[in-house]
Structure formats: structure tokens, C-alpha cells
Backbone as numpy.savetxt, mean C-alpha at the origin, in Angstrom:
# Nx Ny Nz CAx CAy CAz Cx Cy Cz
-2.31 14.43 21.15 -1.23 13.45 21.04 0.03 14.03 21.68
0.73 13.24 22.52 1.94 13.69 23.17 3.06 13.82 22.16
4.03 14.67 22.47 5.16 14.88 21.55 5.93 13.59 21.32
5.98 12.73 22.33 6.68 11.46 22.18 5.98 10.58 21.14
4.63 10.57 21.15 3.88 9.78 20.17 4.04 10.35 18.77
4.08 11.69 18.67 4.28 12.32 17.37 5.65 11.96 16.83
6.66 12.00 17.68 8.01 11.66 17.24 8.09 10.21 16.79
7.41 9.31 17.52 7.42 7.89 17.15 6.75 7.68 15.81
5.63 8.37 15.59 4.92 8.24 14.32 5.77 8.75 13.17
6.40 9.90 13.38 7.24 10.48 12.33 8.45 9.58 12.05
9.02 9.02 13.10 10.18 8.13 12.93 9.80 6.89 12.15
8.62 6.34 12.44 8.16 5.14 11.73 8.00 5.43 10.24
7.38 6.57 9.95 7.15 6.93 8.55 8.49 7.17 7.83
9.42 7.84 8.51 10.73 8.12 7.91 11.48 6.83 7.65
11.45 5.90 8.61 12.14 4.63 8.45 11.64 3.85 7.26
10.34 3.76 7.12 9.79 2.99 6.01 10.08 3.67 4.68
10.15 5.00 4.69 10.48 5.73 3.46 11.93 5.46 3.06
12.82 5.46 4.04 14.22 5.18 3.73 14.42 3.76 3.22
13.72 2.82 3.84 13.83 1.43 3.41 13.35 1.27 1.98
12.28 1.97 1.66 11.69 1.82 0.33 12.44 2.57 -0.75
13.52 3.26 -0.39 14.26 4.03 -1.38 15.18 3.17 -2.22
15.22 1.87 -1.96 16.03 0.97 -2.77 15.45 0.87 -4.17
16.22 0.37 -5.14 15.72 0.28 -6.51 14.46 -0.55 -6.60
13.51 -0.10 -7.39 12.23 -0.79 -7.53 12.41 -2.11 -8.26
11.85 -3.17 -7.70 11.91 -4.48 -8.30 10.53 -5.03 -8.59
9.50 -4.25 -8.29 8.15 -4.79 -8.25 7.67 -5.33 -9.58
8.03 -4.71 -10.70 7.48 -5.17 -11.96 8.55 -5.41 -13.01
9.79 -5.58 -12.57 10.87 -5.73 -13.53 10.94 -7.12 -14.11
10.26 -8.06 -13.49 10.27 -9.43 -14.00 11.54 -10.17 -13.66
12.42 -9.56 -12.86 13.69 -10.21 -12.54 13.82 -10.44 -11.04
12.71 -10.70 -10.39 12.73 -10.95 -8.95 13.51 -12.22 -8.67
14.46 -12.13 -7.77 15.31 -13.28 -7.48 14.51 -14.39 -6.81
14.97 -15.63 -7.05 14.31 -16.77 -6.42 14.49 -16.68 -4.92
13.51 -17.10 -4.21 13.57 -17.06 -2.76 12.22 -17.42 -2.20
12.05 -17.24 -0.95 10.79 -17.56 -0.31 10.22 -16.37 0.41
10.23 -16.48 1.71 9.61 -15.45 2.54 10.26 -14.09 2.34
11.60 -14.03 2.32 12.30 -12.76 2.20 11.99 -12.08 0.88
11.97 -12.86 -0.20 11.66 -12.29 -1.51 10.25 -11.70 -1.50
9.30 -12.44 -0.95 7.94 -11.95 -0.86 7.83 -10.73 0.02
8.58 -10.73 1.12 8.55 -9.61 2.06 9.08 -8.33 1.42
10.16 -8.45 0.67 10.80 -7.28 0.07 10.08 -6.78 -1.18
9.31 -7.67 -1.79 8.67 -7.34 -3.07 7.83 -6.06 -3.01
6.90 -5.91 -2.06 6.12 -4.66 -2.01 6.92 -3.47 -1.53
7.89 -3.71 -0.66 8.65 -2.62 -0.05 9.57 -1.95 -1.06
10.05 -2.71 -2.05 10.99 -2.15 -3.02 10.32 -1.65 -4.29
9.00 -1.56 -4.30 8.31 -1.01 -5.46 7.56 0.25 -5.06
8.01 1.41 -5.53 7.41 2.67 -5.10 5.92 2.73 -5.37
5.48 2.15 -6.50 4.05 2.20 -6.82 3.24 1.44 -5.78
3.81 0.34 -5.26 3.14 -0.40 -4.20 3.21 0.37 -2.88
4.39 0.90 -2.59 4.61 1.59 -1.31 3.60 2.72 -1.10
3.45 3.59 -2.11 2.58 4.76 -1.91 1.13 4.35 -1.66
0.67 3.32 -2.38 -0.72 2.90 -2.21 -0.93 2.28 -0.83
0.00 1.45 -0.39 -0.18 0.76 0.88 -0.06 1.71 2.06
0.86 2.68 1.96 0.95 3.70 3.00 -0.32 4.54 3.00
-0.84 4.83 1.80 -2.07 5.63 1.69 -3.25 4.95 2.36
-3.32 3.62 2.24 -4.41 2.88 2.89 -4.34 3.08 4.40
-3.14 2.99 4.96 -2.98 3.21 6.39 -3.32 4.63 6.79
-2.90 5.60 5.97 -3.21 7.01 6.25 -4.72 7.24 6.25
-5.38 6.70 5.23 -6.83 6.91 5.11 -7.57 6.26 6.27
-7.14 5.04 6.63 -7.76 4.36 7.76 -7.62 5.16 9.05
-6.41 5.69 9.29 -6.19 6.49 10.50 -7.00 7.77 10.45
-7.11 8.36 9.26 -7.86 9.60 9.10 -9.34 9.37 9.40
-9.87 8.23 8.93 -11.29 7.94 9.14 -11.57 7.51 10.58
-10.57 6.98 11.25 -10.75 6.53 12.63 -11.38 5.15 12.71
-11.65 4.70 13.94 -12.23 3.37 14.14 -13.64 3.32 13.55
-14.01 2.17 12.94 -13.24 0.94 12.78 -12.39 0.90 11.50
-12.43 1.97 10.70 -11.68 1.98 9.44 -10.18 1.82 9.65
-9.68 2.31 10.78 -8.25 2.27 11.03 -7.70 0.85 11.02
-8.54 -0.13 11.37 -8.09 -1.53 11.28 -8.75 -2.26 10.12
-9.97 -1.87 9.77 -10.68 -2.60 8.72 -10.02 -2.43 7.35
-9.63 -1.22 6.98 -9.02 -1.01 5.67 -7.68 -1.73 5.54
-6.78 -1.62 6.54 -5.51 -2.33 6.43 -5.64 -3.85 6.53
-6.73 -4.35 7.05 -6.96 -5.80 7.06 -7.58 -6.25 5.73
-8.49 -5.43 5.21 -9.13 -5.76 3.94 -8.12 -5.85 2.81
-7.19 -4.90 2.77 -6.24 -4.85 1.65 -5.43 -6.13 1.50
-4.68 -6.59 2.52 -3.88 -7.80 2.33 -4.71 -9.07 2.11
-5.91 -9.13 2.71 -6.74 -10.32 2.49 -7.18 -10.41 1.03
-7.67 -9.30 0.49 -8.09 -9.30 -0.91 -6.87 -9.39 -1.83
-5.77 -8.79 -1.42 -4.54 -8.87 -2.20 -4.09 -10.31 -2.35
-4.24 -11.10 -1.30 -3.87 -12.52 -1.37 -4.72 -13.24 -2.41
-5.99 -12.88 -2.49 -6.86 -13.46 -3.51 -6.38 -13.05 -4.90
-6.05 -11.77 -5.07 -5.51 -11.32 -6.35 -4.21 -12.02 -6.68
-3.39 -12.27 -5.67 -2.14 -12.99 -5.88 -2.38 -14.40 -6.39
-3.41 -15.05 -5.87 -3.75 -16.39 -6.34 -4.16 -16.35 -7.81
-4.92 -15.33 -8.19 -5.32 -15.19 -9.59 -4.10 -15.02 -10.49
-3.17 -14.17 -10.04 -1.97 -13.94 -10.83 -1.10 -15.17 -10.92
-0.94 -15.89 -9.81 -0.08 -17.07 -9.79 -0.64 -18.20 -10.65
-1.95 -18.26 -10.79 -2.57 -19.32 -11.58 -2.80 -18.91 -13.03
-2.35 -17.70 -13.38 -2.43 -17.26 -14.77 -3.75 -16.70 -15.22
-4.65 -16.37 -14.27 -5.93 -15.76 -14.64 -5.65 -14.33 -15.10
-6.03 -13.97 -16.33 -5.71 -12.63 -16.84 -6.52 -11.53 -16.17
-5.88 -10.39 -16.03 -6.54 -9.21 -15.47 -6.03 -8.00 -16.24
-6.89 -7.35 -17.01 -6.43 -6.22 -17.83 -6.11 -4.98 -16.99
-5.18 -4.19 -17.49 -4.87 -2.90 -16.87 -4.26 -2.98 -15.50
-3.40 -3.96 -15.26 -2.82 -4.13 -13.92 -2.02 -2.90 -13.50
-1.10 -2.47 -14.36 -0.25 -1.32 -14.01 -1.09 -0.05 -13.84
-2.11 0.10 -14.65 -3.00 1.26 -14.53 -3.74 1.22 -13.20
-4.24 0.03 -12.85 -4.95 -0.11 -11.58 -4.06 0.17 -10.38
-2.82 -0.29 -10.44 -1.88 -0.05 -9.34 -1.59 1.43 -9.20
-1.29 2.09 -10.33 -0.99 3.53 -10.29 -2.22 4.33 -9.84
-3.39 3.94 -10.34 -4.62 4.66 -9.99 -4.92 4.54 -8.50
-4.49 3.46 -7.88 -4.75 3.30 -6.45 -4.07 4.41 -5.65
-2.84 4.77 -6.04 -2.15 5.86 -5.35 -2.86 7.18 -5.56
-3.33 7.40 -6.79 -4.03 8.65 -7.10 -5.32 8.76 -6.30
-6.16 7.73 -6.38 -7.48 7.78 -5.76 -7.41 7.85 -4.24
-6.63 6.96 -3.64 -6.57 6.94 -2.18 -5.80 8.16 -1.66
-4.77 8.57 -2.40 -4.05 9.78 -2.02 -4.96 11.00 -2.02
-5.79 11.11 -3.06 -6.74 12.23 -3.13 -7.78 12.15 -2.03
-8.17 10.92 -1.67 -9.14 10.75 -0.58 -8.58 11.31 0.72
-7.28 11.08 0.93 -6.63 11.62 2.14 -6.49 13.13 2.02
-6.03 13.61 0.87 -5.83 15.05 0.66 -7.11 15.85 0.90
-8.21 15.34 0.37 -9.47 16.07 0.48 -10.33 15.63 1.66
-9.72 14.84 2.55 -10.40 14.40 3.77 -11.73 13.73 3.46
-11.73 12.86 2.44 -12.96 12.17 2.04 -13.40 11.22 3.15
-14.68 11.28 3.47 -15.24 10.41 4.51 -16.47 9.67 3.97
-16.26 8.76 3.04 -17.39 8.00 2.52 -17.86 6.98 3.56
-19.02 6.35 3.33 -19.42 5.25 4.22 -18.33 4.19 4.27
-18.20 3.54 5.40 -17.14 2.56 5.59 -17.17 1.48 4.51
-18.37 1.04 4.12 -18.48 0.01 3.09 -17.88 0.48 1.77
-18.13 1.73 1.41 -17.59 2.27 0.16 -16.07 2.33 0.24
-15.53 2.81 1.36 -14.08 2.88 1.52 -13.45 1.50 1.42
-14.08 0.51 2.04 -13.55 -0.85 2.00 -13.59 -1.42 0.59
-14.64 -1.12 -0.17 -14.74 -1.61 -1.55 -13.66 -0.97 -2.42
-13.43 0.33 -2.25 -12.38 1.02 -3.01 -11.03 0.36 -2.74
-10.73 0.13 -1.47 -9.46 -0.50 -1.09 -9.37 -1.92 -1.65
-10.46 -2.67 -1.57 -10.47 -4.05 -2.03 -10.25 -4.15 -3.54
-10.88 -3.26 -4.30 -10.72 -3.29 -5.76 -9.26 -3.07 -6.13
-8.63 -2.09 -5.53 -7.23 -1.83 -5.85 -6.32 -2.93 -5.34
-6.69 -3.57 -4.24 -5.88 -4.66 -3.70 -5.77 -5.81 -4.68
-6.81 -6.05 -5.47 -6.77 -7.14 -6.45 -5.66 -6.89 -7.47
-5.53 -5.64 -7.93 -4.48 -5.31 -8.89 -3.09 -5.52 -8.30
-2.90 -5.05 -7.07 -1.60 -5.22 -6.42 -1.29 -6.70 -6.22
-2.28 -7.45 -5.75 -2.07 -8.87 -5.52 -1.77 -9.62 -6.80
-2.49 -9.30 -7.86 -2.27 -9.97 -9.14 -0.84 -9.76 -9.62
-0.34 -8.52 -9.47 1.04 -8.22 -9.88 2.03 -9.07 -9.09
1.81 -9.18 -7.79 2.71 -10.00 -6.96 2.64 -11.47 -7.38
1.43 -11.98 -7.54 1.28 -13.39 -7.86 1.84 -13.75 -9.21
1.62 -12.89 -10.21 2.10 -13.16 -11.56 3.62 -13.17 -11.63
4.25 -12.43 -10.75 5.71 -12.35 -10.77 6.37 -13.27 -9.75
5.59 -14.15 -9.16 6.15 -15.07 -8.18 7.20 -15.97 -8.84
8.41 -15.95 -8.35 9.45 -16.79 -8.96 9.07 -18.26 -8.90
9.40 -18.99 -9.96 9.03 -20.41 -10.02 9.69 -21.25 -8.95
10.83 -20.80 -8.43 11.57 -21.62 -7.47 11.15 -21.39 -6.02
10.31 -20.42 -5.77 9.97 -20.13 -4.38 8.90 -21.07 -3.86
8.77 -21.10 -2.57 7.67 -21.81 -1.94 6.49 -20.84 -1.92
5.43 -21.12 -2.63 4.32 -20.16 -2.77 3.77 -19.64 -1.46
3.58 -20.51 -0.47 3.00 -20.05 0.79 3.95 -19.12 1.54
5.26 -19.45 1.51 6.24 -18.59 2.18 6.30 -17.24 1.48
6.31 -17.26 0.16 6.35 -16.02 -0.62 5.11 -15.17 -0.33
3.93 -15.81 -0.37 2.68 -15.09 -0.11 2.67 -14.51 1.30
3.12 -15.30 2.27 3.18 -14.80 3.65 4.10 -13.61 3.77
5.23 -13.66 3.07 6.17 -12.54 3.09 5.59 -11.27 2.54
4.90 -11.36 1.38 4.40 -10.10 0.83 3.19 -9.58 1.58
2.43 -10.47 2.22 1.32 -9.99 3.05 1.86 -9.25 4.28
2.92 -9.79 4.89 3.50 -9.13 6.07 4.18 -7.82 5.68
4.90 -7.83 4.54 5.51 -6.59 4.06 4.47 -5.52 3.82
3.36 -5.93 3.23 2.25 -5.00 2.99 1.70 -4.47 4.31
1.54 -5.35 5.28 1.03 -4.95 6.58 1.91 -3.91 7.26
3.22 -4.07 7.12 4.13 -3.10 7.73 4.01 -1.73 7.05
3.79 -1.73 5.74 3.58 -0.46 5.05 2.29 0.20 5.52
1.26 -0.61 5.73 0.01 -0.08 6.28 0.26 0.53 7.67
1.02 -0.17 8.49 1.30 0.31 9.85 2.06 1.63 9.81
2.97 1.76 8.83 3.70 3.03 8.69 2.72 4.16 8.39
1.76 3.87 7.49 0.75 4.87 7.17 -0.11 5.20 8.37
-0.51 4.17 9.12 -1.33 4.40 10.32 -0.56 5.25 11.33
0.73 4.92 11.54 1.54 5.66 12.51 1.60 7.14 12.15
1.83 7.43 10.87 1.88 8.83 10.45 0.48 9.44 10.51
-0.52 8.63 10.17 -1.90 9.12 10.19 -2.40 9.49 11.56
-1.78 8.95 12.60 -2.18 9.30 13.97 -1.94 10.76 14.29
-1.16 11.43 13.44 -0.93 12.86 13.65 -2.21 13.68 13.47
-3.26 13.07 12.94 -4.52 13.78 12.73 -5.17 14.19 14.05
-4.61 13.78 15.14 -5.17 14.18 16.43 -4.89 15.64 16.76
-4.03 16.25 15.97 -3.78 17.68 16.12 -4.10 18.38 14.81
-4.37 19.67 14.88 -4.70 20.43 13.67 -3.53 20.46 12.71
-2.34 20.74 13.23 -1.15 20.78 12.39 -0.85 19.40 11.81
-1.04 18.37 12.64 -0.82 17.01 12.17 -1.78 16.63 11.06
-3.02 17.08 11.17 -4.02 16.80 10.13 -3.58 17.40 8.80
-3.05 18.61 8.84 -2.55 19.26 7.62 -1.39 18.46 7.03
-0.52 17.94 7.90 0.62 17.14 7.44 0.15 15.86 6.76
-0.85 15.21 7.36 -1.37 13.97 6.79 -2.04 14.24 5.45
-2.85 15.28 5.39 -3.51 15.61 4.13 -2.48 15.99 3.07
-1.42 16.67 3.49 -0.34 16.99 2.56 0.34 15.74 2.03
0.53 14.76 2.92 1.13 13.49 2.50 0.23 12.80 1.48
-1.10 12.92 1.67 -2.02 12.36 0.68 -1.83 13.01 -0.68
-1.60 14.32 -0.68 -1.36 15.02 -1.93 -0.08 14.56 -2.61
0.96 14.36 -1.81 2.23 13.87 -2.37 2.04 12.48 -2.97
1.32 11.62 -2.26 1.05 10.27 -2.76 0.27 10.33 -4.06
-0.75 11.18 -4.12 -1.54 11.31 -5.34 -0.67 11.78 -6.50
0.26 12.69 -6.22 1.15 13.19 -7.27 2.05 12.09 -7.80
2.62 11.29 -6.90 3.44 10.16 -7.33 2.60 9.18 -8.14
1.39 8.92 -7.65 0.51 8.01 -8.37 0.21 8.51 -9.77
0.04 9.83 -9.92 -0.23 10.39 -11.24 0.95 10.19 -12.17
2.16 10.31 -11.64 3.37 10.08 -12.45 3.39 8.62 -12.92
3.11 7.69 -12.00 3.09 6.28 -12.37 1.98 5.99 -13.38
0.84 6.68 -13.19 -0.30 6.46 -14.09 0.04 6.91 -15.50
0.68 8.05 -15.64 1.09 8.54 -16.96 2.04 7.53 -17.61
2.94 6.97 -16.81 3.88 5.98 -17.34 3.20 4.69 -17.75
2.08 4.38 -17.09 1.39 3.12 -17.38 0.46 3.23 -18.59
0.08 4.45 -18.96 -0.87 4.64 -20.06 -0.17 4.50 -21.42
């Protein structure tokens, strides 16, 4: 990887990290009424969502094609289904635990360079996506336009995946691979903190 590509990847990851440093609104129950913008900001302003979605991009990049696009596509598609369940009031136990566990599991997969069959990786991502989607859907403000809100949070999620993929491209070098695996460890640690809080 050229130094220019490495710099671009690092800049992308840094930018998304700075954006996500705003106060978490993901599960406070006080999400302001709005449409697309509210949905777009919803995943970006919740650290528990951010780490999992970036981790999906990291893992996809680490596994390479076709996982690099399949995992980040699987997550928002299944998340939209989970959002529908949440918006319609279908109960799902252990939502906060599932969200926190997603950071732990996928972060550890990156840290330990796990390379399961693609189907297994996609199923892991899909299961956790349901929890994230349900949380978004259940907290959808009553005044918003559901489709605009859903579109916003799917796109916000996609950008977080892209940030993970951009940083994950550093795996093309030995030093970059260590950095990516280290980022997986940091994500898993954050996920563990959230998991303890959710228990």
C-alpha cells in the first residue's frame, strides 16, 4: 500500500472517531424528532454502535474479498429488518447485552485474526445486526418519517463500515496488520466495558 493510501485510511478513521466523540444519544430515549438527519446521527453518536460497526468494516477488510463488501452489506440489510421489529413493538430480550457483545466478539475476531468460513462470519454479523437495528427502531421518534429515518441510520451505519474498511486496508503491510489487530483489541475492550454496564 502506498503511503498516500495509508494516510487516507488513517485520516478517514480519525475523522469518524472525532465525529463520534459527541455525547451518546443512542439509548437515552430522548432522541429529537426529525427525519433523515436524526436517523443518520443516531448510530454515529452512540459509542456502542460505533465500535461494532467499525469492527465489521475492519473484519471485512481483514478477511478480504468477498467479505470486505459482503459483511458491510449484510449488517445494514439485517439491521433494517431488526429496526422494523423494534418499530412495530416486537420484543427482543437482551438488546443492550447483544449490542455490547457485538463489539466484544467482532473486536476479538479482528484481534486474533479469526478467519472463519464466510457463511459463519456473515451469520455472526447478521445476528448482532438484529440487536442494533431493534434498538434504532424502538427508539424511532413518533414524529419522524419512518422511511427517511431508516434511510438515515442505514447510511450512517454504512459510513462507519467504510471507516473500518479504510483503516482495515492497512493490513496490506505487516505493521498495518498489527495496527488493525490492535484496533480490534481496543474495540473488544470498549465492548467489554459496555457489556459490564449492560449486565
